[in-house]
Protein backbone atom coordinates (compact mmCIF):
# COMPACT_ATOMS: atom_id res chain seq x y z
CA UNK A 1 0.00 0.00 0.00
CA UNK A 2 3.03 2.27 0.20
CA UNK A 3 2.58 3.61 -3.32
CA UNK A 4 -1.23 3.75 -3.25
CA UNK A 5 -1.22 7.52 -3.00
CA UNK A 6 0.85 7.74 -6.18
CA UNK A 7 -1.52 5.42 -8.02
CA UNK A 8 -4.40 7.67 -7.03
CA UNK A 9 -2.83 11.04 -7.60
CA UNK A 10 -0.60 10.74 -10.66
CA UNK A 11 -3.44 9.94 -13.09
CA UNK A 12 -5.38 12.92 -11.79
CA UNK A 13 -2.43 15.26 -12.19
CA UNK A 14 -1.79 14.08 -15.74
CA UNK A 15 -5.36 14.12 -17.00
CA UNK A 16 -4.99 17.77 -18.02
CA UNK A 17 -5.33 17.27 -21.78
CA UNK A 18 -1.87 16.59 -23.14
CA UNK A 19 -1.10 13.45 -21.18
CA UNK A 20 -3.89 11.55 -22.92
CA UNK A 21 -1.94 11.08 -26.12
CA UNK A 22 0.41 8.11 -26.41
CA UNK A 23 3.27 9.77 -28.25
CA UNK A 24 6.80 10.48 -27.01
CA UNK A 25 6.88 13.87 -28.72
CA UNK A 26 3.69 15.27 -27.22
CA UNK A 27 4.72 18.48 -25.45
CA UNK A 28 3.78 18.39 -21.77
CA UNK A 29 4.22 21.21 -19.26
CA UNK A 30 3.69 22.02 -15.63
CA UNK A 31 0.50 23.78 -14.45
CA UNK A 32 -1.57 22.85 -17.55
CA UNK A 33 -4.66 24.25 -15.80
CA UNK A 34 -3.54 27.64 -17.18
CA UNK A 35 -4.55 26.45 -20.66
CA UNK A 36 -8.10 25.42 -19.67
CA UNK A 37 -10.78 27.85 -20.84
CA UNK A 38 -12.01 29.30 -17.56
CA UNK A 39 -15.16 31.06 -18.79
CA UNK A 40 -18.29 29.87 -20.53
CA UNK A 41 -18.27 32.46 -23.31
CA UNK A 42 -14.84 31.55 -24.74
CA UNK A 43 -15.36 27.84 -24.13
CA UNK A 44 -18.62 28.05 -26.08
CA UNK A 45 -16.65 29.47 -29.01
CA UNK A 46 -14.21 26.56 -29.18
CA UNK A 47 -11.71 27.99 -26.65
CA UNK A 48 -11.30 31.23 -28.62
CA UNK A 49 -10.64 34.64 -27.10
CA UNK A 50 -7.65 36.54 -28.52
CA UNK A 51 -9.68 38.51 -31.07
CA UNK A 52 -13.27 38.35 -29.83
CA UNK A 53 -15.13 41.27 -28.27
CA UNK A 54 -14.26 42.58 -24.83
CA UNK A 55 -15.67 40.88 -21.75
CA UNK A 56 -14.71 40.59 -18.08
CA UNK A 57 -12.75 37.37 -18.74
CA UNK A 58 -10.37 38.91 -21.28
CA UNK A 59 -7.59 38.61 -18.69
CA UNK A 60 -6.89 34.99 -19.70
CA UNK A 61 -7.22 35.48 -23.46
CA UNK A 62 -6.03 38.98 -24.29
CA UNK A 63 -5.87 41.69 -21.60
CA UNK A 64 -5.28 44.36 -24.26
CA UNK A 65 -9.01 44.17 -25.00
CA UNK A 66 -9.85 45.93 -21.72
CA UNK A 67 -8.80 49.30 -23.18
CA UNK A 68 -11.83 49.00 -25.50
CA UNK A 69 -14.33 48.04 -22.78
CA UNK A 70 -17.64 49.86 -23.08
CA UNK A 71 -18.32 50.08 -19.33
CA UNK A 72 -16.29 51.57 -16.50
CA UNK A 73 -15.78 48.27 -14.72
CA UNK A 74 -16.68 44.59 -14.89
CA UNK A 75 -16.68 41.59 -12.57
CA UNK A 76 -16.76 37.98 -13.73
CA UNK A 77 -16.95 34.68 -11.87
CA UNK A 78 -16.92 31.24 -13.48
CA UNK A 79 -17.14 27.57 -12.51
CA UNK A 80 -15.85 24.67 -14.62
CA UNK A 81 -16.37 21.09 -13.37
CA UNK A 82 -13.53 18.75 -14.39
CA UNK A 83 -13.73 14.97 -14.94
CA UNK A 84 -17.35 15.29 -13.87
CA UNK A 85 -18.24 11.89 -15.33
CA UNK A 86 -16.07 10.05 -12.78
CA UNK A 87 -15.61 12.42 -9.82
CA UNK A 88 -17.45 15.44 -8.41
CA UNK A 89 -14.93 17.55 -6.50
CA UNK A 90 -12.39 18.50 -9.20
CA UNK A 91 -13.06 21.95 -10.65
CA UNK A 92 -11.59 25.18 -11.99
CA UNK A 93 -12.87 28.40 -10.40
CA UNK A 94 -12.12 31.80 -11.86
CA UNK A 95 -12.72 35.41 -10.93
CA UNK A 96 -11.75 38.65 -12.72
CA UNK A 97 -12.16 42.38 -12.19
CA UNK A 98 -11.33 45.21 -14.58
CA UNK A 99 -11.56 48.97 -14.23
CA UNK A 100 -11.09 51.62 -16.92
CA UNK A 101 -8.93 54.48 -15.67
CA UNK A 102 -10.10 56.61 -18.61
CA UNK A 103 -11.05 56.15 -22.26
CA UNK A 104 -7.47 55.12 -23.10
CA UNK A 105 -6.40 52.68 -20.39
CA UNK A 106 -7.55 50.02 -17.96
CA UNK A 107 -6.22 47.66 -15.33
CA UNK A 108 -7.46 44.23 -14.30
CA UNK A 109 -6.92 41.52 -11.72
CA UNK A 110 -7.72 37.83 -11.98
CA UNK A 111 -7.52 34.61 -10.02
CA UNK A 112 -7.81 30.99 -11.16
CA UNK A 113 -8.00 28.16 -8.66
CA UNK A 114 -7.83 24.52 -9.73
CA UNK A 115 -8.75 22.03 -7.02
CA UNK A 116 -8.26 18.28 -7.25
CA UNK A 117 -10.64 17.75 -4.33
CA UNK A 118 -9.89 15.57 -1.34
CA UNK A 119 -7.61 12.54 -1.51
CA UNK A 120 -7.30 10.09 1.39
CA UNK A 121 -3.81 8.65 1.81
CA UNK A 122 -3.04 5.38 3.63
CA UNK A 123 0.16 3.43 4.09
CA UNK A 124 -1.74 0.34 5.26
CA UNK A 125 -5.37 -0.77 5.17
CA UNK A 126 -5.86 -0.22 8.90
CA UNK A 127 -4.35 3.25 8.97
CA UNK A 128 -6.75 6.08 9.91
CA UNK A 129 -5.77 7.89 6.71
CA UNK A 130 -4.68 11.43 5.96
CA UNK A 131 -6.77 13.86 3.92
CA UNK A 132 -4.89 16.09 1.47
CA UNK A 133 -6.26 18.69 -0.92
CA UNK A 134 -3.92 19.22 -3.92
CA UNK A 135 -4.54 22.47 -5.74
CA UNK A 136 -3.06 25.01 -8.12
CA UNK A 137 -3.46 28.78 -8.13
CA UNK A 138 -2.70 31.71 -10.44
CA UNK A 139 -3.09 35.36 -9.44
CA UNK A 140 -2.47 38.00 -12.08
CA UNK A 141 -2.75 41.69 -12.86
CA UNK A 142 -2.62 43.57 -16.15
CA UNK A 143 -2.48 47.08 -17.59
CA UNK A 144 -3.77 47.92 -21.07
CA UNK A 145 -3.36 51.11 -23.09
CA UNK A 146 -4.66 52.36 -26.42
CA UNK A 147 -1.76 53.29 -28.67
CA UNK A 148 -4.15 54.55 -31.34
CA UNK A 149 -7.96 54.77 -31.71
CA UNK A 150 -7.97 51.20 -33.10
CA UNK A 151 -5.01 49.43 -31.44
CA UNK A 152 -4.06 48.66 -27.84
CA UNK A 153 -1.40 46.67 -26.03
CA UNK A 154 -1.13 45.19 -22.57
CA UNK A 155 1.32 43.62 -20.16
CA UNK A 156 0.37 41.22 -17.40
CA UNK A 157 2.20 39.65 -14.47
CA UNK A 158 1.25 36.33 -12.90
CA UNK A 159 2.11 34.50 -9.68
CA UNK A 160 1.70 30.74 -10.02
CA UNK A 161 1.55 28.29 -7.12
CA UNK A 162 1.29 24.52 -7.66
CA UNK A 163 0.60 22.58 -4.48
CA UNK A 164 0.47 19.07 -5.96
CA UNK A 165 3.31 17.46 -4.04
CA UNK A 166 1.87 14.84 -1.69
CA UNK A 167 3.55 14.23 1.68
CA UNK A 168 5.83 11.21 1.71
CA UNK A 169 7.37 9.20 4.51
CA UNK A 170 10.99 9.95 5.18
CA UNK A 171 12.97 13.11 4.65
CA UNK A 172 11.48 14.32 1.36
CA UNK A 173 10.76 17.92 0.50
CA UNK A 174 6.99 18.35 0.07
CA UNK A 175 6.75 22.08 -0.48
CA UNK A 176 4.47 23.68 -3.02
CA UNK A 177 6.21 24.97 -6.14
CA UNK A 178 5.81 28.53 -7.33
CA UNK A 179 7.08 30.91 -10.01
CA UNK A 180 6.26 34.16 -11.84
CA UNK A 181 5.32 34.74 -15.47
CA UNK A 182 4.41 37.64 -17.75
CA UNK A 183 2.14 38.15 -20.78
CA UNK A 184 2.42 40.59 -23.68
CA UNK A 185 -0.72 41.17 -25.75
CA UNK A 186 -2.15 43.36 -28.51
CA UNK A 187 -5.66 44.00 -29.86
CA UNK A 188 -6.87 45.67 -33.05
CA UNK A 189 -10.45 46.64 -33.83
CA UNK A 190 -11.30 48.59 -36.97
CA UNK A 191 -13.83 51.34 -37.34
CA UNK A 192 -17.26 50.19 -38.43
CA UNK A 193 -17.50 50.21 -42.24
CA UNK A 194 -20.59 50.14 -44.47
CA UNK A 195 -20.78 47.35 -47.06
CA UNK A 196 -23.49 46.69 -49.64
CA UNK A 197 -26.03 45.02 -47.34
CA UNK A 198 -24.48 45.23 -43.88
CA UNK A 199 -21.94 47.07 -41.78
CA UNK A 200 -18.78 45.33 -40.66
CA UNK A 201 -15.87 45.53 -38.27
CA UNK A 202 -12.52 43.67 -38.34
CA UNK A 203 -10.79 42.44 -35.20
CA UNK A 204 -7.40 40.93 -34.53
CA UNK A 205 -5.35 40.02 -31.51
CA UNK A 206 -2.30 38.26 -30.14
CA UNK A 207 -1.17 37.16 -26.70
CA UNK A 208 2.16 35.61 -25.71
CA UNK A 209 1.38 34.27 -22.26
CA UNK A 210 3.08 32.55 -19.32
CA UNK A 211 6.62 33.61 -20.15
CA UNK A 212 8.61 32.76 -17.05
CA UNK A 213 11.05 30.51 -15.23
CA UNK A 214 10.57 26.80 -14.87
CA UNK A 215 8.75 25.34 -11.89
CA UNK A 216 10.40 22.82 -9.55
CA UNK A 217 8.77 20.61 -6.94
CA UNK A 218 11.83 19.03 -5.26
CA UNK A 219 15.14 20.53 -4.22
CA UNK A 220 17.53 19.53 -6.99
CA UNK A 221 14.74 17.74 -8.87
CA UNK A 222 13.34 18.09 -12.35
CA UNK A 223 12.45 21.53 -13.61
CA UNK A 224 9.28 21.79 -15.68
CA UNK A 225 8.43 24.30 -18.39
CA UNK A 226 5.43 26.57 -17.99
CA UNK A 227 2.80 26.43 -20.77
CA UNK A 228 4.22 29.46 -22.57
CA UNK A 229 1.80 29.99 -25.44
CA UNK A 230 1.37 32.23 -28.46
CA UNK A 231 -2.18 33.05 -29.58
CA UNK A 232 -2.99 34.71 -32.90
CA UNK A 233 -6.58 35.43 -33.83
CA UNK A 234 -8.68 37.37 -36.30
CA UNK A 235 -12.36 37.88 -36.91
CA UNK A 236 -15.12 39.90 -38.54
CA UNK A 237 -18.42 41.18 -37.17
CA UNK A 238 -21.37 41.24 -39.58
CA UNK A 239 -23.60 44.05 -38.28
CA UNK A 240 -26.86 43.49 -40.13
CA UNK A 241 -28.75 46.11 -38.10
CA UNK A 242 -28.90 47.47 -34.57
CA UNK A 243 -30.43 44.21 -33.31
CA UNK A 244 -28.57 41.50 -35.21
CA UNK A 245 -24.80 40.93 -35.13
CA UNK A 246 -22.86 37.83 -36.21
CA UNK A 247 -19.21 37.49 -35.27
CA UNK A 248 -16.89 34.94 -36.92
CA UNK A 249 -13.42 34.30 -35.45
CA UNK A 250 -10.44 32.05 -36.15
CA UNK A 251 -7.53 31.45 -33.80
CA UNK A 252 -4.18 29.66 -33.89
CA UNK A 253 -2.11 28.59 -30.88
CA UNK A 254 1.43 27.29 -30.47
CA UNK A 255 3.16 26.23 -27.27
CA UNK A 256 6.52 27.98 -27.10
CA UNK A 257 8.06 24.96 -25.39
CA UNK A 258 10.80 22.70 -26.86
CA UNK A 259 9.79 19.37 -28.39
CA UNK A 260 11.03 16.28 -26.47
CA UNK A 261 13.38 14.29 -28.68
CA UNK A 262 16.01 11.57 -28.92
CA UNK A 263 19.17 13.61 -28.34
CA UNK A 264 21.59 10.64 -28.27
CA UNK A 265 20.10 8.90 -31.31
CA UNK A 266 19.49 5.52 -29.67
CA UNK A 267 15.94 5.31 -30.99
CA UNK A 268 14.08 6.02 -27.74
CA UNK A 269 13.50 9.03 -25.51
CA UNK A 270 14.98 7.94 -22.17
CA UNK A 271 16.31 9.48 -18.96
CA UNK A 272 19.54 10.58 -20.65
CA UNK A 273 17.51 12.50 -23.26
CA UNK A 274 15.44 14.01 -20.47
CA UNK A 275 18.61 15.30 -18.81
CA UNK A 276 19.56 17.08 -22.02
CA UNK A 277 16.04 18.44 -22.33
CA UNK A 278 16.28 19.82 -18.78
CA UNK A 279 19.35 21.86 -19.73
CA UNK A 280 17.30 24.01 -22.10
CA UNK A 281 16.36 27.31 -20.46
CA UNK A 282 12.84 28.67 -20.70
CA UNK A 283 13.87 31.73 -22.76
CA UNK A 284 16.05 29.70 -25.10
CA UNK A 285 13.28 27.14 -25.37
CA UNK A 286 10.80 29.74 -26.66
CA UNK A 287 12.92 30.29 -29.77
CA UNK A 288 13.90 26.63 -30.16
CA UNK A 289 10.21 25.72 -30.23
CA UNK A 290 9.84 27.17 -33.74
CA UNK A 291 12.30 24.77 -35.36
CA UNK A 292 13.28 21.86 -33.12
CA UNK A 293 10.67 19.24 -34.10
CA UNK A 294 12.53 16.08 -35.24
CA UNK A 295 10.05 15.64 -38.08
CA UNK A 296 10.92 19.03 -39.55
CA UNK A 297 8.49 21.69 -40.76
CA UNK A 298 5.61 19.25 -41.17
CA UNK A 299 5.83 18.33 -37.50
CA UNK A 300 6.10 21.97 -36.49
CA UNK A 301 2.77 22.58 -38.24
CA UNK A 302 1.24 19.74 -36.25
CA UNK A 303 2.18 21.56 -33.06
CA UNK A 304 -0.17 24.42 -34.00
CA UNK A 305 -3.76 24.09 -32.86
CA UNK A 306 -6.56 25.96 -34.61
CA UNK A 307 -10.13 26.84 -33.73
CA UNK A 308 -13.16 28.45 -35.35
CA UNK A 309 -15.97 30.19 -33.51
CA UNK A 310 -19.26 31.95 -34.28
CA UNK A 311 -21.39 34.15 -32.05
CA UNK A 312 -24.81 35.55 -32.91
CA UNK A 313 -26.20 38.36 -30.73
CA UNK A 314 -29.78 39.61 -30.77
CA UNK A 315 -30.31 43.08 -29.26
CA UNK A 316 -27.14 42.49 -27.27
CA UNK A 317 -29.33 40.55 -24.85
CA UNK A 318 -29.38 36.99 -26.19
CA UNK A 319 -26.34 35.21 -27.64
CA UNK A 320 -25.89 31.86 -29.38
CA UNK A 321 -22.39 30.42 -29.86
CA UNK A 322 -20.65 27.47 -31.43
CA UNK A 323 -17.07 26.51 -32.13
CA UNK A 324 -14.63 23.81 -33.18
CA UNK A 325 -11.13 23.14 -31.81
CA UNK A 326 -8.55 20.92 -33.54
CA UNK A 327 -5.21 19.50 -32.43
CA UNK A 328 -3.13 16.96 -34.35
CA UNK A 329 -3.63 13.34 -33.22
CA UNK A 330 0.15 13.12 -32.87
CA UNK A 331 0.34 16.11 -30.53
CA UNK A 332 -2.46 15.55 -28.03
CA UNK A 333 -5.55 14.85 -30.18
CA UNK A 334 -7.87 17.40 -28.56
CA UNK A 335 -10.72 17.75 -31.04
CA UNK A 336 -14.17 18.95 -30.06
CA UNK A 337 -17.26 20.95 -30.91
CA UNK A 338 -18.79 23.40 -28.46
CA UNK A 339 -22.16 25.06 -28.01
CA UNK A 340 -22.95 28.05 -25.84
CA UNK A 341 -25.53 30.66 -24.96
CA UNK A 342 -25.63 33.97 -23.13
CA UNK A 343 -28.46 35.88 -21.49
CA UNK A 344 -28.06 39.54 -20.55
CA UNK A 345 -30.38 41.52 -18.31
CA UNK A 346 -29.43 45.12 -17.59
CA UNK A 347 -25.92 44.94 -16.08
CA UNK A 348 -25.82 41.18 -15.46
CA UNK A 349 -25.04 38.38 -17.93
CA UNK A 350 -25.15 34.59 -17.57
CA UNK A 351 -23.22 32.38 -20.00
CA UNK A 352 -23.34 28.60 -20.48
CA UNK A 353 -21.30 26.24 -22.64
CA UNK A 354 -21.15 22.53 -23.46
CA UNK A 355 -18.45 20.41 -25.12
CA UNK A 356 -18.72 17.41 -27.47
CA UNK A 357 -15.48 15.52 -28.08
CA UNK A 358 -14.89 14.30 -31.65
CA UNK A 359 -11.56 12.55 -30.98
CA UNK A 360 -11.01 8.95 -29.94
CA UNK A 361 -9.07 10.33 -26.98
CA UNK A 362 -11.24 11.08 -23.95
CA UNK A 363 -11.59 14.76 -23.09
CA UNK A 364 -11.88 15.54 -19.35
CA UNK A 365 -14.40 18.30 -20.13
CA UNK A 366 -16.63 16.14 -22.34
CA UNK A 367 -20.36 16.48 -21.62
CA UNK A 368 -19.62 19.18 -19.06
CA UNK A 369 -21.84 22.24 -18.57
CA UNK A 370 -19.85 25.36 -17.67
CA UNK A 371 -21.21 28.53 -16.07
CA UNK A 372 -20.11 32.18 -15.97
CA UNK A 373 -21.69 35.24 -14.38
CA UNK A 374 -20.67 38.78 -15.36
CA UNK A 375 -21.58 42.23 -14.04
CA UNK A 376 -20.81 45.33 -16.15
CA UNK A 377 -21.05 48.50 -14.08
CA UNK A 378 -20.39 52.23 -14.19
CA UNK A 379 -20.38 54.79 -16.97
CA UNK A 380 -20.43 53.86 -20.63
CA UNK A 381 -17.60 54.51 -23.07
CA UNK A 382 -18.16 54.81 -26.82
CA UNK A 383 -15.36 53.28 -28.89
CA UNK A 384 -14.70 54.27 -32.52
């Protein structure tokens, strides 16, 4: 029974998306909860958010959007059950707050808390047992500024704490691991333009997130990369009239993390290769990630995920959403459709989303209903 706690915990820790795929060159990172869509609006659009319209949850996707917010401040809270089909106390909770300082700038704070629930540890069957509650936490702040009437940029800082290390017998360090990371983001929204039968507006955005030092759980132990990620998105809003708007968005993502590979050429990725992999620094690894795939350019393309999303809004009070997310079967095999809806009443908005997996690999968020609640308060700002 000595290793029972490991048998219970390790599968839970690794179920965060990437570990499902059976491929030695799947890129895995620490704190993968940072890549989970924490709000129901973006998750209803196929995990898209770099170039969509502003909302309270823009902190995760593109904080530069806050400079174009139409209200003085916003508050958002969200709840995402995880592995709901087999367990009930694993979930991601999120909260954000933004405030516009003036028409040109805004600041925001956010928190994401990922709990793995309660786990009872026993060395022997007759032991009374010890209850532990593994969890991960990210607290961040951002500042966004309009550099022109149609373009803004933002920087964000993030404190990350990963308390997944379970207590062991003997003299083993069981401290939580922590580190800091930064984001750099930009957002472009064009002026509204009249076309033959509708008005339109272009949007674009990027966000390079979670740039920071590796995270380490044991003194002198393995150092793990953060999920440094580059998002690029673009979209177009079809404004048919004052009551009917359809937004279409596409987004591409690439982890800026080196690809695991056979450094010594013995045909397998073993501990010696892992030692070489550990020597790569996080900053160096960001640049290596664009050209280090052993399969060449074709494999590099497989490391890019893409998603498409559509959102229809009626009188800015009722929203319908759908989306599709695709990842190569050789790089994680996350493939799913999403549906979502939003209901707005005065200053409050409720959003829901649902996910249907289309891959043979099980998705931990499959058949899960996600909820978000947003409050938009204060004076109104008119953009463009």
